[in-house]
PDB file of C-alpha atoms in Angstrom:
ATOM      1  CA  PRO A  46      33.111   9.035 -51.237  1.00 62.00           C
ATOM      2  CA  PRO A  47      36.882   8.967 -51.331  1.00 80.00           C
ATOM      3  CA  SER A  48      38.828   7.376 -48.507  1.00 90.00           C
ATOM      4  CA  ALA A  49      39.820   9.483 -45.522  1.00 90.00           C
ATOM      5  CA  TYR A  50      42.139   9.531 -42.552  1.00 88.00           C
ATOM      6  CA  ILE A  51      40.706   8.938 -39.115  1.00 89.00           C
ATOM      7  CA  PRO A  52      42.480  11.020 -36.395  1.00 82.00           C
ATOM      8  CA  THR A  53      46.116   9.984 -36.083  1.00 81.00           C
ATOM      9  CA  LEU A  54      48.940   9.738 -33.577  1.00 81.00           C
ATOM     10  CA  ASN A  55      52.401  11.149 -34.170  1.00 78.00           C
ATOM     11  CA  ILE A  56      55.279  10.441 -31.778  1.00 79.00           C
ATOM     12  CA  THR A  57      58.347  12.533 -32.444  1.00 79.00           C
ATOM     13  CA  LYS A  58      61.709  12.045 -30.760  1.00 79.00           C
ATOM     14  CA  ALA A  59      64.031  15.015 -30.779  1.00 77.00           C
ATOM     15  CA  ASP A  60      66.340  16.990 -28.585  1.00 74.00           C
ATOM     16  CA  PRO A  61      64.328  20.023 -27.397  1.00 72.00           C
ATOM     17  CA  THR A  62      67.299  22.251 -28.291  1.00 73.00           C
ATOM     18  CA  ASP A  63      67.076  21.097 -31.945  1.00 75.00           C
ATOM     19  CA  VAL A  64      63.304  21.046 -32.477  1.00 77.00           C
ATOM     20  CA  SER A  65      60.538  22.805 -30.601  1.00 78.00           C
ATOM     21  CA  PRO A  66      56.983  21.526 -30.231  1.00 77.00           C
ATOM     22  CA  THR A  67      55.859  24.708 -32.000  1.00 82.00           C
ATOM     23  CA  GLN A  68      57.803  23.757 -35.141  1.00 83.00           C
ATOM     24  CA  ILE A  69      56.173  20.317 -35.210  1.00 79.00           C
ATOM     25  CA  HIS A  70      52.687  21.722 -34.692  1.00 79.00           C
ATOM     26  CA  LYS A  71      53.238  24.323 -37.426  1.00 85.00           C
ATOM     27  CA  ALA A  72      54.344  21.615 -39.887  1.00 82.00           C
ATOM     28  CA  LEU A  73      51.283  19.488 -39.108  1.00 78.00           C
ATOM     29  CA  HIS A  74      49.038  22.554 -39.296  1.00 79.00           C
ATOM     30  CA  ARG A  75      50.387  23.268 -42.808  1.00 84.00           C
ATOM     31  CA  LEU A  76      49.390  19.722 -43.828  1.00 78.00           C
ATOM     32  CA  ARG A  77      45.842  20.358 -42.640  1.00 76.00           C
ATOM     33  CA  GLU A  78      45.678  23.852 -44.176  1.00 80.00           C
ATOM     34  CA  ARG A  79      46.831  22.664 -47.601  1.00 83.00           C
ATOM     35  CA  GLN A  80      44.411  19.746 -47.333  1.00 76.00           C
ATOM     36  CA  THR A  81      47.243  17.412 -48.211  1.00 79.00           C
ATOM     37  CA  LEU A  82      45.536  14.806 -46.064  1.00 81.00           C
ATOM     38  CA  ARG A  83      41.789  14.164 -46.385  1.00 85.00           C
ATOM     39  CA  PHE A  84      40.253  13.545 -42.963  1.00 85.00           C
ATOM     40  CA  ILE A  85      36.864  12.110 -42.070  1.00 88.00           C
ATOM     41  CA  PRO A  86      34.115  14.689 -42.680  1.00 86.00           C
ATOM     42  CA  TRP A  87      32.316  14.268 -39.344  1.00 87.00           C
ATOM     43  CA  GLY A  88      35.204  14.853 -36.952  1.00 84.00           C
ATOM     44  CA  PRO A  89      38.196  17.093 -36.392  1.00 79.00           C
ATOM     45  CA  ALA A  90      41.264  16.839 -38.627  1.00 76.00           C
ATOM     46  CA  SER A  91      43.194  15.706 -35.613  1.00 77.00           C
ATOM     47  CA  ILE A  92      46.817  14.661 -35.396  1.00 78.00           C
ATOM     48  CA  GLN A  93      47.794  13.987 -31.804  1.00 80.00           C
ATOM     49  CA  VAL A  94      51.450  14.717 -31.163  1.00 79.00           C
ATOM     50  CA  ALA A  95      53.680  13.357 -28.427  1.00 79.00           C
ATOM     51  CA  LEU A  96      57.140  14.881 -28.246  1.00 78.00           C
ATOM     52  CA  ALA A  97      59.743  12.760 -26.497  1.00 80.00           C
ATOM     53  CA  ARG A  98      63.435  13.203 -25.804  1.00 77.00           C
ATOM     54  CA  ARG A  99      65.827  11.114 -27.829  1.00 77.00           C
ATOM     55  CA  SER A 100      67.341   8.162 -26.042  1.00 77.00           C
ATOM     56  CA  PRO A 101      70.979   8.632 -25.029  1.00 78.00           C
ATOM     57  CA  TYR A 102      71.497   4.918 -25.786  1.00 84.00           C
ATOM     58  CA  VAL A 103      70.164   4.855 -29.354  1.00 80.00           C
ATOM     59  CA  HIS A 104      72.148   6.964 -31.795  1.00 80.00           C
ATOM     60  CA  SER A 105      70.651   8.335 -34.987  1.00 78.00           C
ATOM     61  CA  ALA A 106      72.136  10.373 -37.832  1.00 80.00           C
ATOM     62  CA  HIS A 107      68.915  12.427 -37.944  1.00 78.00           C
ATOM     63  CA  ARG A 108      67.992  15.339 -35.702  1.00 74.00           C
ATOM     64  CA  VAL A 109      64.398  14.188 -35.536  1.00 77.00           C
ATOM     65  CA  THR A 110      62.988  10.663 -35.619  1.00 80.00           C
ATOM     66  CA  GLY A 111      59.423   9.619 -35.203  1.00 81.00           C
ATOM     67  CA  PHE A 112      56.543   7.280 -35.620  1.00 81.00           C
ATOM     68  CA  THR A 113      53.108   8.049 -37.012  1.00 82.00           C
ATOM     69  CA  LEU A 114      50.166   5.723 -36.635  1.00 85.00           C
ATOM     70  CA  PHE A 115      47.437   6.283 -39.207  1.00 86.00           C
ATOM     71  CA  ASN A 116      44.000   4.745 -39.455  1.00 90.00           C
ATOM     72  CA  HIS A 117      42.421   5.132 -42.868  1.00 93.00           C
ATOM     73  CA  THR A 118      39.065   4.148 -44.287  1.00 94.00           C
ATOM     74  CA  SER A 119      40.778   2.491 -47.274  1.00 94.00           C
ATOM     75  CA  MET A 120      41.353  -0.439 -44.905  1.00 95.00           C
ATOM     76  CA  ALA A 121      37.856  -1.503 -45.978  1.00 96.00           C
ATOM     77  CA  GLU A 122      39.257  -2.459 -49.395  1.00 96.00           C
ATOM     78  CA  LEU A 123      41.892  -4.654 -47.794  1.00 97.00           C
ATOM     79  CA  PHE A 124      39.321  -6.438 -45.647  1.00 97.00           C
ATOM     80  CA  GLU A 125      36.972  -6.842 -48.627  1.00 97.00           C
ATOM     81  CA  ARG A 126      39.746  -8.592 -50.571  1.00 98.00           C
ATOM     82  CA  LEU A 127      40.403 -10.794 -47.557  1.00 97.00           C
ATOM     83  CA  LEU A 128      36.709 -11.734 -47.370  1.00 98.00           C
ATOM     84  CA  SER A 129      36.635 -12.491 -51.087  1.00 98.00           C
ATOM     85  CA  GLN A 130      39.645 -14.790 -50.769  1.00 97.00           C
ATOM     86  CA  TYR A 131      38.122 -16.467 -47.711  1.00 96.00           C
ATOM     87  CA  ASP A 132      34.830 -17.036 -49.563  1.00 97.00           C
ATOM     88  CA  ARG A 133      36.635 -18.706 -52.483  1.00 97.00           C
ATOM     89  CA  ILE A 134      38.553 -21.016 -50.155  1.00 94.00           C
ATOM     90  CA  ARG A 135      35.440 -21.768 -48.118  1.00 94.00           C
ATOM     91  CA  ARG A 136      33.376 -22.655 -51.224  1.00 94.00           C
ATOM     92  CA  ARG A 137      35.962 -25.292 -52.096  1.00 94.00           C
ATOM     93  CA  ASN A 138      36.305 -26.367 -48.437  1.00 89.00           C
ATOM     94  CA  ALA A 139      40.055 -26.036 -48.937  1.00 91.00           C
ATOM     95  CA  PHE A 140      42.443 -26.335 -45.977  1.00 90.00           C
ATOM     96  CA  LEU A 141      39.674 -27.282 -43.520  1.00 89.00           C
ATOM     97  CA  ASP A 142      40.731 -30.878 -42.801  1.00 89.00           C
ATOM     98  CA  ASN A 143      43.275 -29.839 -40.177  1.00 89.00           C
ATOM     99  CA  TYR A 144      40.681 -27.730 -38.380  1.00 90.00           C
ATOM    100  CA  ARG A 145      38.084 -30.501 -38.358  1.00 89.00           C
ATOM    101  CA  ARG A 146      40.534 -32.676 -36.415  1.00 91.00           C
ATOM    102  CA  GLU A 147      40.479 -30.192 -33.546  1.00 90.00           C
ATOM    103  CA  PRO A 148      37.843 -30.708 -30.823  1.00 90.00           C
ATOM    104  CA  MET A 149      36.563 -27.147 -31.229  1.00 89.00           C
ATOM    105  CA  PHE A 150      35.663 -27.727 -34.902  1.00 89.00           C
ATOM    106  CA  GLN A 151      34.609 -31.404 -34.909  1.00 87.00           C
ATOM    107  CA  ASP A 152      30.875 -30.656 -34.894  1.00 88.00           C
ATOM    108  CA  ASN A 153      30.841 -27.530 -37.051  1.00 90.00           C
ATOM    109  CA  LEU A 154      32.832 -24.599 -38.344  1.00 89.00           C
ATOM    110  CA  ASP A 155      30.648 -21.882 -36.827  1.00 91.00           C
ATOM    111  CA  GLU A 156      33.705 -20.016 -35.525  1.00 92.00           C
ATOM    112  CA  PHE A 157      34.770 -19.369 -39.111  1.00 93.00           C
ATOM    113  CA  GLU A 158      31.376 -17.887 -39.978  1.00 94.00           C
ATOM    114  CA  SER A 159      31.400 -15.787 -36.816  1.00 95.00           C
ATOM    115  CA  ALA A 160      34.856 -14.443 -37.699  1.00 96.00           C
ATOM    116  CA  ARG A 161      33.694 -13.696 -41.248  1.00 97.00           C
ATOM    117  CA  GLU A 162      30.713 -11.730 -39.921  1.00 97.00           C
ATOM    118  CA  THR A 163      33.020  -9.754 -37.637  1.00 97.00           C
ATOM    119  CA  VAL A 164      35.271  -8.771 -40.555  1.00 97.00           C
ATOM    120  CA  GLN A 165      32.204  -7.879 -42.652  1.00 97.00           C
ATOM    121  CA  CYS A 166      31.002  -5.585 -39.846  1.00 96.00           C
ATOM    122  CA  LEU A 167      34.436  -3.962 -39.802  1.00 95.00           C
ATOM    123  CA  VAL A 168      34.210  -3.277 -43.546  1.00 96.00           C
ATOM    124  CA  GLU A 169      30.767  -1.727 -43.071  1.00 94.00           C
ATOM    125  CA  GLU A 170      32.051   0.416 -40.201  1.00 93.00           C
ATOM    126  CA  TYR A 171      34.957   1.756 -42.277  1.00 94.00           C
ATOM    127  CA  ARG A 172      32.553   2.535 -45.151  1.00 94.00           C
ATOM    128  CA  ALA A 173      30.187   4.300 -42.765  1.00 92.00           C
ATOM    129  CA  CYS A 174      33.098   6.400 -41.435  1.00 91.00           C
ATOM    130  CA  GLU A 175      33.395   8.032 -44.853  1.00 90.00           C
ATOM    131  CA  ARG A 176      29.875   9.460 -44.588  1.00 90.00           C
ATOM    132  CA  VAL A 177      29.190  12.981 -43.335  1.00 89.00           C
ATOM    133  CA  ASP A 178      26.329  11.722 -41.126  1.00 89.00           C
ATOM    134  CA  TYR A 179      28.395   8.960 -39.478  1.00 89.00           C
ATOM    135  CA  ASN A 180      27.754  10.054 -35.884  1.00 85.00           C
ATOM    136  CA  LYS A 181      24.010  10.157 -36.560  1.00 84.00           C
ATOM    137  CA  LEU A 182      23.791   6.655 -38.020  1.00 76.00           C
ATOM    138  CA  GLU A 183      22.028   3.960 -36.059  1.00 73.00           C
ATOM    139  CA  TYR A 184      22.960   0.362 -36.542  1.00 62.00           C
ATOM    140  CA  ASP A 185      22.779  -2.946 -34.778  1.00 60.00           C
ATOM    141  CA  GLY A 186      25.843  -3.232 -32.552  1.00 55.00           C
ATOM    142  CA  GLY A 187      25.701  -7.031 -32.802  1.00 52.00           C
ATOM    143  CA  ASP A 188      23.644  -7.656 -29.680  1.00 51.00           C
ATOM    144  CA  GLY A 189      20.251  -7.268 -31.360  1.00 49.00           C
ATOM    145  CA  SER A 190      19.409  -4.128 -29.380  1.00 50.00           C
ATOM    146  CA  GLY A 191      19.698  -1.792 -32.352  1.00 48.00           C
ATOM    147  CA  LYS A 192      22.142   0.376 -30.385  1.00 48.00           C
ATOM    148  CA  SER A 193      25.747   0.900 -31.173  1.00 49.00           C
ATOM    149  CA  GLY A 194      28.655   1.277 -28.806  1.00 47.00           C
ATOM    150  CA  ARG A 195      28.815   4.987 -29.796  1.00 48.00           C
ATOM    151  CA  GLU A 196      26.090   6.217 -27.430  1.00 45.00           C
TER     152      GLU A 196
END
């Protein structure tokens, strides 16, 4: 399945006399209506909006400024590339000498494998998010109980 947005946060700074919350909500609603953004299939196409007054101390040439924080399932691709690069370095045991000098890593490099497993789980979670039946999936939450943190 194609990648999708997970509900997002939008913080908009504007003078209430210039921009109303209704205008912002209408603009975001048009994005959802036109399906410009593809959201996860199992949850609402949610964009949380926080409207704040502009600071009197920070001047901007624009009437409206803002910040949007997106989470997207395509992050799985980024983490997969990272894992692939890590695996290549690890096969050659490159750059590990400095770590082996540290007391934590003198006996073994288990922390590296634990970190790799954590990133692999993150990739699997992002991939699962793209599925329609995501909230019905059962998986091992890492503690061996077979239960996730979603219950």
